[in-house]
Tab-separated table of C-alpha atoms in Angstrom:
chain	number	residue	atom	x	y	z
A	1	MET	CA	12.874	47.397	22.379
A	2	LEU	CA	13.816	44.250	20.430
A	3	SER	CA	14.358	40.981	22.266
A	4	LYS	CA	17.907	39.652	22.635
A	5	TYR	CA	18.400	36.764	20.191
A	6	SER	CA	20.548	33.626	20.380
A	7	ASN	CA	20.946	31.159	17.509
A	8	GLN	CA	21.291	27.664	18.996
A	9	THR	CA	20.717	25.748	15.755
A	10	ASN	CA	24.390	24.848	15.229
A	11	GLY	CA	24.930	23.564	18.757
A	12	ILE	CA	24.164	24.668	22.280
A	13	ASN	CA	25.777	27.905	23.420
A	14	GLU	CA	25.746	27.515	27.205
A	15	GLU	CA	26.852	31.092	27.849
A	16	GLU	CA	23.862	32.483	26.007
A	17	ILE	CA	21.486	29.993	27.641
A	18	GLN	CA	22.842	31.245	30.979
A	19	GLU	CA	22.025	34.800	29.887
A	20	ALA	CA	18.467	33.680	29.113
A	21	ALA	CA	18.298	31.863	32.472
A	22	ASN	CA	19.328	35.081	34.207
A	23	GLU	CA	16.353	36.800	32.579
A	24	ILE	CA	14.089	34.094	34.029
A	25	LYS	CA	15.640	34.670	37.474
A	26	ASN	CA	15.072	38.415	37.083
A	27	GLY	CA	11.356	37.958	36.439
A	28	ASN	CA	11.432	38.364	32.664
A	29	LEU	CA	10.144	36.256	29.766
A	30	VAL	CA	12.148	33.935	27.513
A	31	LEU	CA	11.012	32.355	24.252
A	32	PHE	CA	12.523	28.869	23.960
A	33	PRO	CA	12.140	25.616	22.019
A	34	THR	CA	10.823	22.332	23.339
A	35	GLU	CA	10.380	19.066	21.458
A	36	THR	CA	6.677	19.914	20.979
A	37	VAL	CA	6.319	23.636	20.163
A	38	TYR	CA	8.069	26.824	21.269
A	39	GLY	CA	7.208	28.120	24.723
A	40	ILE	CA	7.080	31.579	26.244
A	41	GLY	CA	8.411	31.026	29.751
A	42	ALA	CA	8.639	32.713	33.143
A	43	ASN	CA	9.677	31.701	36.650
A	44	ALA	CA	6.715	29.571	37.761
A	45	LEU	CA	7.257	30.627	41.394
A	46	ASP	CA	7.002	34.360	40.621
A	47	ALA	CA	3.419	35.596	40.177
A	48	ASN	CA	4.489	38.944	38.738
A	49	ALA	CA	6.676	37.253	36.131
A	50	VAL	CA	3.887	34.857	35.150
A	51	GLU	CA	1.452	37.774	34.753
A	52	LYS	CA	3.710	39.012	31.940
A	53	ILE	CA	2.956	35.834	29.946
A	54	PHE	CA	-0.764	36.619	29.905
A	55	ILE	CA	-0.060	40.184	28.792
A	56	ALA	CA	2.377	39.142	26.034
A	57	LYS	CA	-0.019	36.526	24.643
A	58	GLY	CA	-3.325	38.272	25.319
A	59	ARG	CA	-4.301	35.091	27.161
A	60	ALA	CA	-7.356	34.660	29.400
A	61	GLN	CA	-6.401	34.082	33.039
A	62	ASP	CA	-8.804	31.169	33.537
A	63	ASN	CA	-6.599	29.156	31.163
A	64	PRO	CA	-3.984	27.281	33.281
A	65	LEU	CA	-0.299	27.109	32.359
A	66	ILE	CA	1.954	24.049	32.204
A	67	VAL	CA	4.985	24.030	34.502
A	68	HIS	CA	8.223	22.696	32.981
A	69	VAL	CA	10.792	20.998	35.219
A	70	SER	CA	14.225	19.452	34.768
A	71	ASN	CA	14.212	16.974	37.676
A	72	ILE	CA	11.874	15.104	40.009
A	73	LYS	CA	12.873	17.199	43.020
A	74	MET	CA	11.170	20.190	41.404
A	75	VAL	CA	7.983	18.127	41.083
A	76	GLU	CA	8.108	16.985	44.708
A	77	GLU	CA	8.358	20.591	45.887
A	78	ILE	CA	5.170	21.502	44.018
A	79	VAL	CA	2.779	18.534	44.360
A	80	GLU	CA	1.078	16.804	47.285
A	81	GLU	CA	2.086	13.312	46.186
A	82	ILE	CA	3.199	11.242	43.226
A	83	THR	CA	1.055	8.113	43.006
A	84	GLU	CA	2.331	4.718	41.860
A	85	LEU	CA	0.718	5.113	38.444
A	86	GLU	CA	2.143	8.620	38.082
A	87	LYS	CA	5.598	7.245	38.942
A	88	LYS	CA	5.132	4.607	36.250
A	89	LEU	CA	4.141	7.265	33.719
A	90	ILE	CA	7.191	9.349	34.631
A	91	GLU	CA	9.475	6.312	34.222
A	92	ASN	CA	7.996	5.500	30.810
A	93	PHE	CA	7.410	8.902	29.237
A	94	TRP	CA	9.627	11.541	30.899
A	95	PRO	CA	11.520	13.421	29.712
A	96	GLY	CA	9.102	13.856	26.830
A	97	PRO	CA	5.816	15.274	25.549
A	98	LEU	CA	3.555	14.198	28.433
A	99	THR	CA	1.988	16.616	30.927
A	100	ILE	CA	0.563	15.124	34.122
A	101	ILE	CA	-2.044	17.012	36.169
A	102	PHE	CA	-1.115	16.665	39.859
A	103	LYS	CA	-2.775	17.855	43.068
A	104	ARG	CA	-0.740	20.910	44.040
A	105	LYS	CA	0.578	21.563	47.534
A	106	SER	CA	-1.479	23.985	49.597
A	107	ASN	CA	1.618	25.966	50.638
A	108	GLU	CA	1.137	28.323	47.670
A	109	ILE	CA	4.652	27.723	46.325
A	110	ILE	CA	2.992	27.811	42.894
A	111	PRO	CA	0.982	31.048	42.536
A	112	ASP	CA	-2.714	30.843	41.660
A	113	VAL	CA	-2.094	32.726	38.418
A	114	VAL	CA	-0.245	29.648	37.085
A	115	THR	CA	-3.082	27.223	37.839
A	116	ALA	CA	-6.070	29.491	37.127
A	117	ASN	CA	-6.933	29.179	40.843
A	118	LEU	CA	-7.347	25.401	40.570
A	119	ASP	CA	-6.018	23.000	43.214
A	120	THR	CA	-4.161	21.111	40.471
A	121	VAL	CA	-1.079	21.871	38.396
A	122	GLY	CA	0.083	20.454	35.055
A	123	ILE	CA	3.768	19.490	34.978
A	124	ARG	CA	6.058	18.049	32.343
A	125	MET	CA	9.763	17.423	31.862
A	126	PRO	CA	10.807	18.360	28.306
A	127	SER	CA	13.383	16.290	26.440
A	128	ASN	CA	14.647	19.179	24.295
A	129	LEU	CA	18.229	19.912	25.388
A	130	ILE	CA	17.899	23.699	25.163
A	131	ALA	CA	14.760	23.638	27.316
A	132	LYS	CA	16.431	21.336	29.852
A	133	GLU	CA	19.514	23.564	30.050
A	134	LEU	CA	17.386	26.692	30.457
A	135	ILE	CA	15.446	25.191	33.373
A	136	GLU	CA	18.597	23.806	35.002
A	137	LYS	CA	20.474	27.097	34.741
A	138	SER	CA	17.440	29.065	35.958
A	139	GLY	CA	17.172	26.820	39.014
A	140	VAL	CA	13.383	27.180	39.044
A	141	PRO	CA	10.453	25.499	37.298
A	142	ILE	CA	9.324	27.452	34.246
A	143	ALA	CA	5.664	28.138	33.467
A	144	ALA	CA	5.270	28.215	29.698
A	145	PRO	CA	2.348	28.100	27.288
A	146	SER	CA	2.927	27.922	23.541
A	147	ALA	CA	4.758	30.905	22.059
A	148	ASN	CA	2.114	32.689	20.019
A	149	VAL	CA	-0.600	35.286	20.389
A	150	SER	CA	-3.531	33.458	22.005
A	151	GLY	CA	-5.843	31.820	19.506
A	152	LYS	CA	-3.251	31.679	16.722
A	153	PRO	CA	-1.374	28.549	15.569
A	154	SER	CA	1.396	27.542	17.953
A	155	GLY	CA	4.961	28.404	16.959
A	156	THR	CA	7.110	25.522	15.735
A	157	ASN	CA	9.986	27.727	14.576
A	158	VAL	CA	11.146	31.231	15.470
A	159	GLU	CA	10.506	32.640	11.981
A	160	ASP	CA	6.752	32.057	12.376
A	161	ILE	CA	6.411	33.881	15.690
A	162	ILE	CA	9.173	36.476	15.913
A	163	GLU	CA	7.010	39.168	14.310
A	164	GLU	CA	4.244	38.879	16.907
A	165	LEU	CA	6.454	38.336	19.979
A	166	ASP	CA	9.679	40.262	19.319
A	167	GLY	CA	10.007	42.927	22.000
A	168	LYS	CA	7.463	41.202	24.255
A	169	VAL	CA	10.101	38.851	25.686
A	170	ALA	CA	13.576	39.602	27.021
A	171	TYR	CA	15.359	36.750	25.229
A	172	ILE	CA	14.761	34.454	22.252
A	173	LEU	CA	16.515	31.080	22.064
A	174	ASP	CA	16.306	29.803	18.489
A	175	GLY	CA	16.625	26.033	18.285
A	176	GLY	CA	15.293	25.590	14.746
A	177	SER	CA	12.118	23.663	13.947
A	178	THR	CA	10.621	21.610	16.758
A	179	ASP	CA	10.634	17.823	16.443
A	180	ILE	CA	6.947	17.069	16.999
A	181	GLY	CA	4.974	20.178	16.049
A	182	LEU	CA	2.021	19.630	18.419
A	183	GLU	CA	1.702	20.478	22.095
A	184	SER	CA	2.129	17.774	24.750
A	185	THR	CA	-0.423	15.159	25.724
A	186	VAL	CA	-2.165	16.279	28.933
A	187	ILE	CA	-3.528	13.614	31.280
A	188	LYS	CA	-5.067	13.324	34.721
A	189	VAL	CA	-4.722	10.163	36.794
A	190	ASP	CA	-7.763	8.841	38.665
A	191	GLY	CA	-6.763	5.827	40.765
A	192	ASP	CA	-5.630	3.190	38.266
A	193	ASN	CA	-7.146	5.007	35.304
A	194	ILE	CA	-6.052	7.841	33.020
A	195	ASN	CA	-8.150	10.590	31.469
A	196	ILE	CA	-6.723	12.303	28.376
A	197	LEU	CA	-7.585	16.003	28.563
A	198	ARG	CA	-5.553	17.033	25.522
A	199	PRO	CA	-4.114	14.488	23.072
A	200	GLY	CA	-0.571	14.753	21.769
A	201	LYS	CA	2.390	12.683	20.605
A	202	ILE	CA	1.993	10.245	23.525
A	203	THR	CA	-1.085	8.393	22.299
A	204	LYS	CA	-3.974	6.628	24.001
A	205	GLU	CA	-2.542	3.344	22.770
A	206	GLN	CA	0.833	4.049	24.409
A	207	LEU	CA	-0.793	5.045	27.696
A	208	GLU	CA	-2.790	1.803	27.682
A	209	THR	CA	0.494	-0.084	28.120
A	210	VAL	CA	0.825	1.296	31.677
A	211	ALA	CA	-2.777	1.821	32.875
A	212	ASN	CA	-5.878	-0.334	33.363
A	213	GLN	CA	-8.126	2.079	31.520
A	214	VAL	CA	-7.498	5.171	29.416
A	215	LYS	CA	-10.433	7.440	28.636
A	216	VAL	CA	-10.569	10.387	26.260
A	217	ASP	CA	-12.282	13.431	27.759
A	218	LYS	CA	-15.508	14.457	26.016
A	219	ASN	CA	-14.058	17.895	25.264
A	220	VAL	CA	-11.164	16.512	23.202
A	221	LEU	CA	-13.400	16.306	20.131
A	222	GLY	CA	-16.243	18.362	21.585
A	223	GLN	CA	-16.816	21.996	22.427
A	224	VAL	CA	-16.268	23.249	25.976
A	225	GLN	CA	-19.244	25.095	27.447
A	226	LYS	CA	-18.779	28.801	28.180
A	227	ASP	CA	-18.649	28.568	31.993
A	228	GLU	CA	-17.017	25.131	32.209
A	229	VAL	CA	-13.842	24.887	34.314
A	230	VAL	CA	-10.968	23.082	32.569
A	231	ALA	CA	-7.762	21.664	34.068
A	232	SER	CA	-5.807	21.656	30.807
A	233	PRO	CA	-4.829	24.418	28.401
A	234	GLY	CA	-5.952	24.161	24.785
A	235	MET	CA	-9.523	23.165	25.605
A	236	LYS	CA	-11.651	26.192	26.342
A	237	TYR	CA	-10.988	28.944	23.840
A	238	LYS	CA	-10.538	29.305	20.102
A	239	HIS	CA	-7.098	27.850	19.449
A	240	TYR	CA	-4.584	27.221	16.680
A	241	ALA	CA	-6.623	29.297	14.211
A	242	PRO	CA	-5.477	31.125	11.077
A	243	ASN	CA	-7.195	34.377	10.097
A	244	THR	CA	-8.465	32.727	6.914
A	245	LYS	CA	-11.652	30.666	7.127
A	246	CYS	CA	-10.874	26.958	7.138
A	247	MET	CA	-12.682	23.655	7.245
A	248	MET	CA	-11.739	20.019	7.770
A	249	VAL	CA	-13.170	17.182	5.690
A	250	TYR	CA	-12.667	13.530	6.591
A	251	SER	CA	-13.781	10.077	5.542
A	252	GLU	CA	-12.226	6.671	6.117
A	253	ASP	CA	-12.856	6.230	2.390
A	254	ALA	CA	-10.157	8.409	0.796
A	255	ASP	CA	-11.938	8.562	-2.588
A	256	LYS	CA	-15.112	9.831	-0.947
A	257	MET	CA	-13.140	12.465	0.977
A	258	ILE	CA	-11.329	13.645	-2.157
A	259	LYS	CA	-14.608	13.846	-4.096
A	260	LYS	CA	-16.219	15.969	-1.369
A	261	ILE	CA	-13.238	18.330	-1.156
A	262	ASN	CA	-13.295	18.794	-4.939
A	263	GLU	CA	-17.036	19.555	-4.789
A	264	ILE	CA	-16.438	22.254	-2.167
A	265	THR	CA	-13.545	23.611	-4.228
A	266	MET	CA	-15.845	24.078	-7.243
A	267	GLN	CA	-18.300	26.035	-5.081
A	268	ASN	CA	-15.629	28.500	-3.943
A	269	GLU	CA	-13.403	30.804	-5.982
A	270	ASN	CA	-10.065	30.849	-4.188
A	271	VAL	CA	-9.287	27.661	-2.268
A	272	LEU	CA	-6.113	26.245	-0.721
A	273	ILE	CA	-6.025	22.514	0.043
A	274	LEU	CA	-3.738	20.976	2.670
A	275	ALA	CA	-3.501	17.235	2.143
A	276	LYS	CA	-1.313	14.163	2.286
A	277	GLU	CA	1.294	13.798	-0.449
A	278	GLU	CA	-0.354	10.691	-1.949
A	279	HIS	CA	-3.570	12.598	-2.722
A	280	MET	CA	-2.102	15.787	-4.212
A	281	ASP	CA	-2.617	14.933	-7.893
A	282	LYS	CA	-6.304	14.096	-7.287
A	283	TYR	CA	-7.311	17.608	-6.268
A	284	ILE	CA	-8.521	20.187	-8.784
A	285	ALA	CA	-7.610	23.283	-6.746
A	286	ARG	CA	-4.913	25.552	-8.158
A	287	HIS	CA	-3.449	26.032	-4.677
A	288	LYS	CA	-2.574	22.817	-2.843
A	289	TRP	CA	0.188	21.995	-0.392
A	290	SER	CA	1.437	18.627	0.767
A	291	LEU	CA	1.429	18.059	4.527
A	292	GLY	CA	3.711	15.047	4.042
A	293	ASN	CA	3.463	11.291	3.844
A	294	ASN	CA	2.351	10.239	7.325
A	295	LEU	CA	0.811	11.440	10.589
A	296	GLU	CA	4.182	12.525	11.985
A	297	ASP	CA	4.693	14.773	8.943
A	298	VAL	CA	1.196	16.244	9.261
A	299	ALA	CA	1.722	16.977	12.969
A	300	LYS	CA	5.048	18.666	12.305
A	301	ASN	CA	3.790	20.787	9.392
A	302	ILE	CA	0.215	21.766	10.187
A	303	PHE	CA	0.785	24.882	12.334
A	304	THR	CA	3.470	26.310	10.040
A	305	PHE	CA	1.273	25.720	6.990
A	306	LEU	CA	-1.748	27.381	8.621
A	307	ARG	CA	0.404	30.444	9.283
A	308	LYS	CA	1.761	30.463	5.714
A	309	ALA	CA	-1.759	30.059	4.335
A	310	ASP	CA	-2.755	33.402	5.827
A	311	LYS	CA	-0.225	35.087	3.534
A	312	GLU	CA	-1.664	33.517	0.364
A	313	ASN	CA	-4.826	35.672	0.189
A	314	VAL	CA	-7.114	32.686	-0.315
A	315	ASP	CA	-10.772	32.688	0.738
A	316	LEU	CA	-10.928	29.183	2.170
A	317	ILE	CA	-8.479	26.580	3.473
A	318	ILE	CA	-9.681	22.981	3.196
A	319	ILE	CA	-7.742	20.454	5.254
A	320	GLU	CA	-7.850	16.692	4.864
A	321	GLY	CA	-8.829	15.021	8.126
A	322	VAL	CA	-6.768	12.125	9.445
A	323	GLY	CA	-9.136	10.218	11.746
A	324	SER	CA	-8.711	9.657	15.461
A	325	LYS	CA	-6.436	6.636	15.769
A	326	GLY	CA	-2.983	7.039	17.308
A	327	LEU	CA	-1.484	10.464	16.625
A	328	GLY	CA	-4.535	11.216	14.471
A	329	LEU	CA	-6.545	12.044	17.609
A	330	ALA	CA	-4.172	14.905	18.489
A	331	ILE	CA	-4.137	16.250	14.931
A	332	THR	CA	-7.938	16.105	14.696
A	333	ASN	CA	-8.261	17.845	18.074
A	334	ARG	CA	-6.146	20.745	16.759
A	335	LEU	CA	-7.835	20.903	13.360
A	336	ILE	CA	-11.421	21.114	14.584
A	337	ARG	CA	-10.432	23.974	16.887
A	338	ALA	CA	-8.374	25.708	14.192
A	339	CYS	CA	-11.443	25.532	11.948
A	340	ALA	CA	-13.773	26.788	14.724
A	341	TYR	CA	-15.654	23.455	14.601
A	342	ASN	CA	-16.330	23.884	10.874
A	343	TYR	CA	-15.857	20.311	9.687
A	344	ILE	CA	-17.492	17.509	7.727
A	345	ILE	CA	-17.097	13.842	8.632
A	346	LEU	CA	-18.519	11.588	5.931
A	347	LYS	CA	-20.006	8.348	7.202
A	348	ASN	CA	-19.439	5.040	5.482
A	349	GLU	CA	-22.606	3.754	3.858
């Protein structure tokens, strides 16, 4: 059976959002937009409903879900405490693309299936109006990973994901393209310090304005070991990946990077290059797409372009790297995973 569909791109239709909220209340799944990527959501307090997310996505159950809330009261009902630094983070970055890992209450209000049996839970308050309305009208926190089959690029518009998820959810709320294009920053507070578990739009530099020390977890640009327990989604398994083989190439020296990408292009028959607009005319490949002019453009376009690339019947996708400063850290985190750690970083001589 096909999912019920609501077009919210020309303004919010509260009646139809209420219909979607009723599906959440009834233990069903709803596909909805956030400012980051689309989510596939269920009542976070209903274990049976949450189980449906894992089935729809083909997601491993040791991969925790993020809980989306619309007010602080929802947070207080779930977590043991909100520390002073966590309060400061909430004041500065909520609603918005920041997920905070809290110690969960031991009263089992949040089922273990949401947290992968951990004693912590990741929570965020989205700023997207459709997401906020859906949570408000549902009256419950909503557990929601990205709306895609596990391992594939996250959905940033309904067109990219409707084929793989239509019929697997009760309701689809179409809010057009998402604003950011990458999943939220995930952090864990340790006293006066912050550990970034998954980078996103809220950067290390921004977090440093409210904390004494901000560290980047070793697994952000590294590979998680097979049996390692992780508190954040997006770390452990193959993620964001197209079916086509891809690789990332980066150098701080743009000319050196372009030269290397052209060398690889000559060694392969059918190559597609994804690069910044300013470099497009320097590449020899017949197939080349512009990711835009800046990091914000790259973040917004990368998942959609990886999905489109799979339909081009190319043998190799080569993606320009962007470094690890600011938003670049989040983009690089996604790219190295999308490319299954197949990347080249050229050192300056």
